[in-house]
Short mmCIF file of C-alpha atoms in Angstrom, two decimals:
data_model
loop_
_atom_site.label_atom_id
_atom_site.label_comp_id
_atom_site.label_asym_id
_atom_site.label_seq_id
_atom_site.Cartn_x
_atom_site.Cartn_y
_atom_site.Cartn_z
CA UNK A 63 -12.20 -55.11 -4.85
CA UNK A 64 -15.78 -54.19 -4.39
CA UNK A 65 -18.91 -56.43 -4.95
CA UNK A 66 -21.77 -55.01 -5.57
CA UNK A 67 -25.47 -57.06 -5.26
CA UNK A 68 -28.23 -55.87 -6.92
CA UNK A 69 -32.12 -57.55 -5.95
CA UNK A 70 -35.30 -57.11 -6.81
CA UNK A 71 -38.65 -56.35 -4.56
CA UNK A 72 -40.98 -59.12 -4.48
CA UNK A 73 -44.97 -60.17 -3.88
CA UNK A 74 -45.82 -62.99 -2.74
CA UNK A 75 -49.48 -64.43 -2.38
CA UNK A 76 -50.74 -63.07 -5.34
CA UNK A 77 -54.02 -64.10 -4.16
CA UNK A 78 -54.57 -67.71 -3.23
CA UNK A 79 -51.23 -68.49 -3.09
CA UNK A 80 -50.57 -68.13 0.31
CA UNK A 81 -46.82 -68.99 1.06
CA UNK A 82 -46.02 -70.54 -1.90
CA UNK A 83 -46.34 -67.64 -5.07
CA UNK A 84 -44.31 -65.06 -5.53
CA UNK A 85 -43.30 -62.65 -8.22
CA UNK A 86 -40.12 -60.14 -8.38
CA UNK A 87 -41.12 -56.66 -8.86
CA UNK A 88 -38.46 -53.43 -10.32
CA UNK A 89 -37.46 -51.67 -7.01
CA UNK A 90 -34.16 -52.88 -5.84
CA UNK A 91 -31.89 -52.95 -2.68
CA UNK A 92 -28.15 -52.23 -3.49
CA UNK A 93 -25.04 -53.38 -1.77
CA UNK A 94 -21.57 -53.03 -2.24
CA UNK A 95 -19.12 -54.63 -0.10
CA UNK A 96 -15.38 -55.58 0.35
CA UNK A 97 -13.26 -57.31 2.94
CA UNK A 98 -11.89 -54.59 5.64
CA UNK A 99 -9.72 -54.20 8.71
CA UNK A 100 -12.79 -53.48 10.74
CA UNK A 101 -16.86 -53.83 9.69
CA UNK A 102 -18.03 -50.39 9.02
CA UNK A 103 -21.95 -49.81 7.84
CA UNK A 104 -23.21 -47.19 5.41
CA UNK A 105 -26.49 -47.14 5.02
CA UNK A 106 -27.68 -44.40 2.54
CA UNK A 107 -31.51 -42.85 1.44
CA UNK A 108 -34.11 -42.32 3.42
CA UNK A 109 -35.51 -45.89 3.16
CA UNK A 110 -32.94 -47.53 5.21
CA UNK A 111 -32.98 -44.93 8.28
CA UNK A 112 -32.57 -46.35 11.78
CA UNK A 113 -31.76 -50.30 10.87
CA UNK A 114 -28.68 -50.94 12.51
CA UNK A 115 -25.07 -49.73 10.94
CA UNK A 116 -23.22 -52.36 12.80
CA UNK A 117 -22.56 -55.87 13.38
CA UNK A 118 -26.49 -56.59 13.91
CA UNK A 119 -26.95 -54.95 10.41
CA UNK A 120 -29.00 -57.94 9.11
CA UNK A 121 -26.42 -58.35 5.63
CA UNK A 122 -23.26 -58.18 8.52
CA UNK A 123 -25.41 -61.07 9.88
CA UNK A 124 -26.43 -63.12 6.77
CA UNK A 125 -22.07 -62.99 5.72
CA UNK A 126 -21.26 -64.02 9.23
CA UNK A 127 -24.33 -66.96 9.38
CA UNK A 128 -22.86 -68.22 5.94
CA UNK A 129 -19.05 -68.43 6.83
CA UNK A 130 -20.67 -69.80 10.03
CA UNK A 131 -21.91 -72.95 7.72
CA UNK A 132 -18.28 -73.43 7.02
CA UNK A 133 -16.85 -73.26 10.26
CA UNK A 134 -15.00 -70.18 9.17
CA UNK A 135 -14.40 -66.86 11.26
CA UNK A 136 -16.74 -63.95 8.70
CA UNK A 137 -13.81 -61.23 7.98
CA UNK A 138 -14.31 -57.68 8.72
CA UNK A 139 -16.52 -55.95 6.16
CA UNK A 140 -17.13 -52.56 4.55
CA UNK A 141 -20.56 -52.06 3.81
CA UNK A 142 -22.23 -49.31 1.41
CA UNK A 143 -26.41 -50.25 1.20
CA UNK A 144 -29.08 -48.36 0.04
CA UNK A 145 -32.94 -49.49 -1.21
CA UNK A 146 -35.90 -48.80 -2.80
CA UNK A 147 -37.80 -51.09 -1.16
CA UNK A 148 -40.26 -49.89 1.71
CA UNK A 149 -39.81 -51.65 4.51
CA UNK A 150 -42.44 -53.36 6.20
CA UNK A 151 -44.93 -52.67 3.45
CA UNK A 152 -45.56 -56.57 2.14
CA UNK A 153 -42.25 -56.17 -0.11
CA UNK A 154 -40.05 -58.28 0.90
CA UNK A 155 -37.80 -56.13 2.19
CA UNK A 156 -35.99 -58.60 4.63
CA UNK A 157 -35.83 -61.23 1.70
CA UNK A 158 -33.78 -58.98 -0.08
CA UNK A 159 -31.63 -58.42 2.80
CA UNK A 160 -30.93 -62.13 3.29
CA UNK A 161 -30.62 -62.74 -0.31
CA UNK A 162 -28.12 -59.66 -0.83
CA UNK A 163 -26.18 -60.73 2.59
CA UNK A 164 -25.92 -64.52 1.24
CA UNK A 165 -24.75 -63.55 -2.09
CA UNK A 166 -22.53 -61.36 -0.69
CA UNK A 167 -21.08 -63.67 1.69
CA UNK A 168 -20.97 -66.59 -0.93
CA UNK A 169 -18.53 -64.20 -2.81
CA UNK A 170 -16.29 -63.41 0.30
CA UNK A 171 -16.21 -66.94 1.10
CA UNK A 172 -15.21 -67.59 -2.72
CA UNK A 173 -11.70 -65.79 -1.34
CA UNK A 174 -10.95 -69.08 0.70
CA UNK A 175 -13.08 -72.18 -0.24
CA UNK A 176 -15.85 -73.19 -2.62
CA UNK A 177 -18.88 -71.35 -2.18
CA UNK A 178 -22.42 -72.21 -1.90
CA UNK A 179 -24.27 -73.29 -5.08
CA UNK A 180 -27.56 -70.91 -5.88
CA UNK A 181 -30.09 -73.99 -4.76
CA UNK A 182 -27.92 -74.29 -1.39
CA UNK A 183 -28.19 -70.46 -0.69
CA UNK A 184 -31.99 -70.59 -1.67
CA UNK A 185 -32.25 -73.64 0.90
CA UNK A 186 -30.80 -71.48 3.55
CA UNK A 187 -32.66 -68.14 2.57
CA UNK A 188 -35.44 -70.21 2.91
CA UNK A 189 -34.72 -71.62 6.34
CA UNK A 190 -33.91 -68.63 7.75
CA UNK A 191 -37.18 -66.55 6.23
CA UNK A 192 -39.48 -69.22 6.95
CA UNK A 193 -40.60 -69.36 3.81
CA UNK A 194 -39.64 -69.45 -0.22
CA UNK A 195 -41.87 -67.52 -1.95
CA UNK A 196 -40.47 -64.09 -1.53
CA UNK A 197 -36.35 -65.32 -1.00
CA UNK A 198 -37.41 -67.54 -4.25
CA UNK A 199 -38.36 -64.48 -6.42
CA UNK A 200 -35.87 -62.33 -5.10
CA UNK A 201 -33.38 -64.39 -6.02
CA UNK A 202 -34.69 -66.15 -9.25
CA UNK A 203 -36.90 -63.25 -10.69
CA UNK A 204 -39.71 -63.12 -12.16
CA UNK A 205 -42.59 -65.77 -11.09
CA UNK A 206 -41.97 -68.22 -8.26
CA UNK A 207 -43.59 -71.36 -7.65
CA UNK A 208 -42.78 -72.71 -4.62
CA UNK A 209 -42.96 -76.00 -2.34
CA UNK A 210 -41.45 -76.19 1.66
CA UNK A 211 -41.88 -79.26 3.49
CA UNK A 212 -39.95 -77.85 6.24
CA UNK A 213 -36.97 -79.60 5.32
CA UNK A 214 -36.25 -78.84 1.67
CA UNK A 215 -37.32 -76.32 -0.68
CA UNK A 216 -38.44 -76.01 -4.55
CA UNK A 217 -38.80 -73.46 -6.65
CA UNK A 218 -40.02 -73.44 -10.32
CA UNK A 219 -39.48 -69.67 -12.00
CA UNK A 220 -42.06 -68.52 -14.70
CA UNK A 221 -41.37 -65.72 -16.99
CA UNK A 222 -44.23 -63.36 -17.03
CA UNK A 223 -45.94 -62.89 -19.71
CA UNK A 224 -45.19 -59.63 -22.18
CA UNK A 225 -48.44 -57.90 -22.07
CA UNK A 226 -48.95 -58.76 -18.06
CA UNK A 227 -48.62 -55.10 -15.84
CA UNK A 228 -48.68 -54.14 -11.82
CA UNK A 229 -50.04 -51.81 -10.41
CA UNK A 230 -49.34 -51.27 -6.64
CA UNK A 231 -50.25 -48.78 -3.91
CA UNK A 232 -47.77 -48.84 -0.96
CA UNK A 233 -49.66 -47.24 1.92
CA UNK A 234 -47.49 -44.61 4.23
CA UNK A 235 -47.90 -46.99 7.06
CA UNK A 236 -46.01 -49.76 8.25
CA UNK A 237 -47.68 -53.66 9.22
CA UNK A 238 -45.02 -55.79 10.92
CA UNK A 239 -45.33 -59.38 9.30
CA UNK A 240 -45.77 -60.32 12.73
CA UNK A 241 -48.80 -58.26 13.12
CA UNK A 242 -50.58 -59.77 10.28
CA UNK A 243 -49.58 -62.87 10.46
CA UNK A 244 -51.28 -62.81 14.31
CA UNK A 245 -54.52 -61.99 12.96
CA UNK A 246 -54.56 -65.79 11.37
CA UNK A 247 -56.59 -68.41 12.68
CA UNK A 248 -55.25 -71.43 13.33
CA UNK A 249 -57.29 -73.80 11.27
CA UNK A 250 -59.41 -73.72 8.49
CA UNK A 251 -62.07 -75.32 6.75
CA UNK A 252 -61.82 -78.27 3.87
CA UNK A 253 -63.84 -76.07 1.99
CA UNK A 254 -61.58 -72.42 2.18
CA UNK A 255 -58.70 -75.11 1.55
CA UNK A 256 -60.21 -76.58 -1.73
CA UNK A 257 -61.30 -73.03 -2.45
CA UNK A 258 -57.42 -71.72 -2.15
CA UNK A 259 -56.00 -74.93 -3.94
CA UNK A 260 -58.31 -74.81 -6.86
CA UNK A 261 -57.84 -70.84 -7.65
CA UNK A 262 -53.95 -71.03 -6.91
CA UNK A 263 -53.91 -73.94 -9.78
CA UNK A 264 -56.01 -71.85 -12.21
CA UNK A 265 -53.84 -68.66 -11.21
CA UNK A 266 -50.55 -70.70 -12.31
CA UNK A 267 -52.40 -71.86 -15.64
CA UNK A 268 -53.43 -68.53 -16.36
CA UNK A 269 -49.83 -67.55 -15.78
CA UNK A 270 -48.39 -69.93 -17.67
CA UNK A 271 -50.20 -70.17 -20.42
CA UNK A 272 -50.44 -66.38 -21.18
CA UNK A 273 -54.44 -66.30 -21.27
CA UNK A 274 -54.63 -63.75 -18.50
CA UNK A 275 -57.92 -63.05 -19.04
CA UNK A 276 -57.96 -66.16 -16.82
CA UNK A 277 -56.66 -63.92 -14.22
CA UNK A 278 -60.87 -62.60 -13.48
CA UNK A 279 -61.73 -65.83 -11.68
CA UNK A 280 -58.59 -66.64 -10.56
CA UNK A 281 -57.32 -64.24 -7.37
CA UNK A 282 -59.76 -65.02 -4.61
CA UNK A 283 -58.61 -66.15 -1.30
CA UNK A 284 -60.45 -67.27 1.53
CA UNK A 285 -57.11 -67.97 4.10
CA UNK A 286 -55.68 -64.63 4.64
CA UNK A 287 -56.70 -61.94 3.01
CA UNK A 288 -60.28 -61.85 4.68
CA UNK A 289 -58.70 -61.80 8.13
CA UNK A 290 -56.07 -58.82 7.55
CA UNK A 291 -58.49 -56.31 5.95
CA UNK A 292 -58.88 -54.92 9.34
CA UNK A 293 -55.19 -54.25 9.08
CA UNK A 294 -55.33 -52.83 5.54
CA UNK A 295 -58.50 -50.23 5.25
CA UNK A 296 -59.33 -49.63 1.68
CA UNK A 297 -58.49 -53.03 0.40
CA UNK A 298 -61.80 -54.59 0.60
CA UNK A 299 -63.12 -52.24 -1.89
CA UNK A 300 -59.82 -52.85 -4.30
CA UNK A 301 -60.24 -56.53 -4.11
CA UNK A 302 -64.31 -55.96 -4.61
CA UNK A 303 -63.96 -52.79 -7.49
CA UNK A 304 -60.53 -53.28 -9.50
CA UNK A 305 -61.73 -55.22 -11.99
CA UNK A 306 -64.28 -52.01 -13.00
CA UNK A 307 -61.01 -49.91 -13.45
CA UNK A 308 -59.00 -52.13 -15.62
CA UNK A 309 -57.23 -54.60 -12.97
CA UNK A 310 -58.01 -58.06 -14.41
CA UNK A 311 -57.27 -59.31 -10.21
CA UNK A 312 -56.18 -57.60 -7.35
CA UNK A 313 -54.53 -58.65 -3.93
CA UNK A 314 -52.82 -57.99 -1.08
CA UNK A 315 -49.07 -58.11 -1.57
CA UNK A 316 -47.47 -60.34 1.09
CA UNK A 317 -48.58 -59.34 4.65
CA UNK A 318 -49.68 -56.02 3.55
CA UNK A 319 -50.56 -53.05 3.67
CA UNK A 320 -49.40 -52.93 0.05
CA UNK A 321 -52.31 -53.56 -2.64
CA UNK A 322 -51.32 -55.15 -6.23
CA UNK A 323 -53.53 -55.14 -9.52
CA UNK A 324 -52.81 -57.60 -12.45
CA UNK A 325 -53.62 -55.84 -15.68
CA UNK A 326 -53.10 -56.09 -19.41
CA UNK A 327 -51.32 -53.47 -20.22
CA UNK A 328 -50.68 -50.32 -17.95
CA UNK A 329 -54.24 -48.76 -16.46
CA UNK A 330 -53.70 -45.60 -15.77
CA UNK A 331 -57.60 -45.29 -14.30
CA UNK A 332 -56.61 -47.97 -12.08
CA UNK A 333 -53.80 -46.45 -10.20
CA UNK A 334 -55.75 -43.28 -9.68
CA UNK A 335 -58.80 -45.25 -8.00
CA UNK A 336 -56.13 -47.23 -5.80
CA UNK A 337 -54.47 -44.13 -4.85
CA UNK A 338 -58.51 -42.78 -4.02
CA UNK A 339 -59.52 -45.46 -2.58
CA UNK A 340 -56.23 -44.95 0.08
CA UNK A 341 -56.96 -41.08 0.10
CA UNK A 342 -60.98 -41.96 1.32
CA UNK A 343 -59.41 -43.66 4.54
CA UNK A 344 -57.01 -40.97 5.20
CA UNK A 345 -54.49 -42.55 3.75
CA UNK A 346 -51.56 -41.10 1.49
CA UNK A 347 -49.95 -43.69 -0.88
CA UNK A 348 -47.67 -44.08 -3.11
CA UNK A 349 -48.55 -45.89 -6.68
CA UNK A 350 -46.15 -47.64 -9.10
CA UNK A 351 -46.95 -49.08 -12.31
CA UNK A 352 -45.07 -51.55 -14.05
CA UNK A 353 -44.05 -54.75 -15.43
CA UNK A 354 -42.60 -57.47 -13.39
CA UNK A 355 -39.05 -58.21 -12.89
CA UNK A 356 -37.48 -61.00 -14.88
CA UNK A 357 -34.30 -61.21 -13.85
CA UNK A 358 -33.24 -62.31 -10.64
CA UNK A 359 -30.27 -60.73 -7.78
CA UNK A 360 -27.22 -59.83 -9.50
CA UNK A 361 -23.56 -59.56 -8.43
CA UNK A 362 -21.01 -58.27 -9.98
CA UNK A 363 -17.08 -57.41 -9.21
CA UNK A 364 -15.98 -53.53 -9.32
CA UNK A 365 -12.85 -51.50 -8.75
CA UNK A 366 -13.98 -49.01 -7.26
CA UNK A 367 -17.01 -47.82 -5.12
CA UNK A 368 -19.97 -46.59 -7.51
CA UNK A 369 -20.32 -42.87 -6.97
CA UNK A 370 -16.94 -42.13 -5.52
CA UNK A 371 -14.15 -41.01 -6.78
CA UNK A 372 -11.72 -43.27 -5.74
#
């Protein structure tokens, strides 16, 4: 019997919410997986190329760390992944890969004892990421508010509203989370932390309430975003000039080098600056527009492999 894992792409940030907002977006990482006499990794599409197809596969690792949890030996697995998530673009790429690897184990581990309630694997995607706002709306779906006190997480999920639309331009470069993450000072002013609190509040009530009109005033960041642009060339003038295009706020997505616009309705003017804007700096990119993702990871049980014949 094959299970099979479906989840979603996320942003997190969204602005001023550094850590703490995220949102699930329509490109998904697959896996299908069943209990084996030895672990064998497939990965397939072009996406996935070079991560390991072994034991150190990060899913092999996140099945193993949850029967780990349980004092249980992880059974030999057979492994079939593929993704349409860019990897180190400001995705959440690895969030989906813990997410996927959890819910994959929590099945496996259904075989022998009771398995892991959805709030105990987000506590543990959590842990392990470091933070909740991308394993929260990978998981969940569609928006993610999020609290970690280091010990415990929350997360609150917000349906987006109807009319709300991305657009986002993946550059063809990578930036290792590490990378921008290292370009963060260490402290900050009480006034760039008011500044982040207040706009992450009115971003949530705009949100929320559906007025997303809100959405003009409410994207600014003074904690992270002004420190990577180095890293990201191009987004300065998205953040500064979206809004003349149709974007109603724009941001970096994650760690970058991914750009996002909020927008009523699809802008089709929009995605053609973005992609411009990229093509100025040398850049090629790729641009998707559409809505968010509602629905969260899914799992399901199947006979047989998708795709094959068997």
């Amino acid at each position: 019997m094959w299970v099979r894992i479906r989840v979603p792409a996320s942003t997190a940030n969204l602005g001023p919410g550094f850590d703490s907002l995220g949102m699930a977006l329509p490109l998904f990482t697959t896996i299908q997986v069943r209990r084996s006499v030895r672990t064998k990794v497939v990965l397939q599409g072009p996406v996935l190329q070079g991560l390991p197809e072994n034991e150190d596969n990060l899913v092999v690792q996140m099945i193993g760390h949850l029967f780990a949890l349980r004092n249980l030996e992880p059974p030999p697995v057979e492994l079939v992944m593929e993704s349409q998530i860019p990897l180190t673009r400001g995705l959440g790429s690895s969030a989906a890969a813990i997410i996927g690897g959890l819910l994959a184990g929590n099945v496996l581990l259904a075989d022998q004892e009771k398995p892991f309630s959805t709030d105990e694997l987000f506590q543990i995607a959590t842990r392990l990421e470091g933070h909740p706002d991308n394993v929260g709306a990978s998981l969940y779906g569609g928006l993610v508010v999020t609290i970690w006190d280091g010990q415990r997480a929350y997360c609150q999920k917000l349906m987006p509203p109807a009319s709300l639309h991305v657009t986002l331009a993946v550059p063809s470069y990578p930036l290792p989370t590490e990378r921008a993450r290292g370009a963060l000072p260490m402290h900050y002013s009480k006034e760039d932390a008011v500044f982040n609190l207040s706009h992450t509040g009115f971003l949530v009530a705009a949100l929320a309430s559906g007025k997303l009109q809100m959405l003009r005033h409410a994207m600014r960041d003074r904690l992270h975003q002004p420190y990577r642009a180095a890293l990201v060339p191009g987004m300065q003038e998205i953040l500064e000039r979206g809004q003349e295009y149709g974007a109603l706020g724009c941001a970096l997505s994650g760690a970058g080098p991914s750009v996002l616009a909020l927008s009523e309705g699809e802008q089709p003017e929009l995605a053609r600056f973005m992609r411009q804007v990229f093509l100025e700096k040398g850049i090629e990119a790729q641009v998707y527009s559409f809505r968010p993702w509602s629905d969260g990871a899914e799992v399901e049980r199947e006979e047989v492999l998708e795709g094959s014949s068997r």
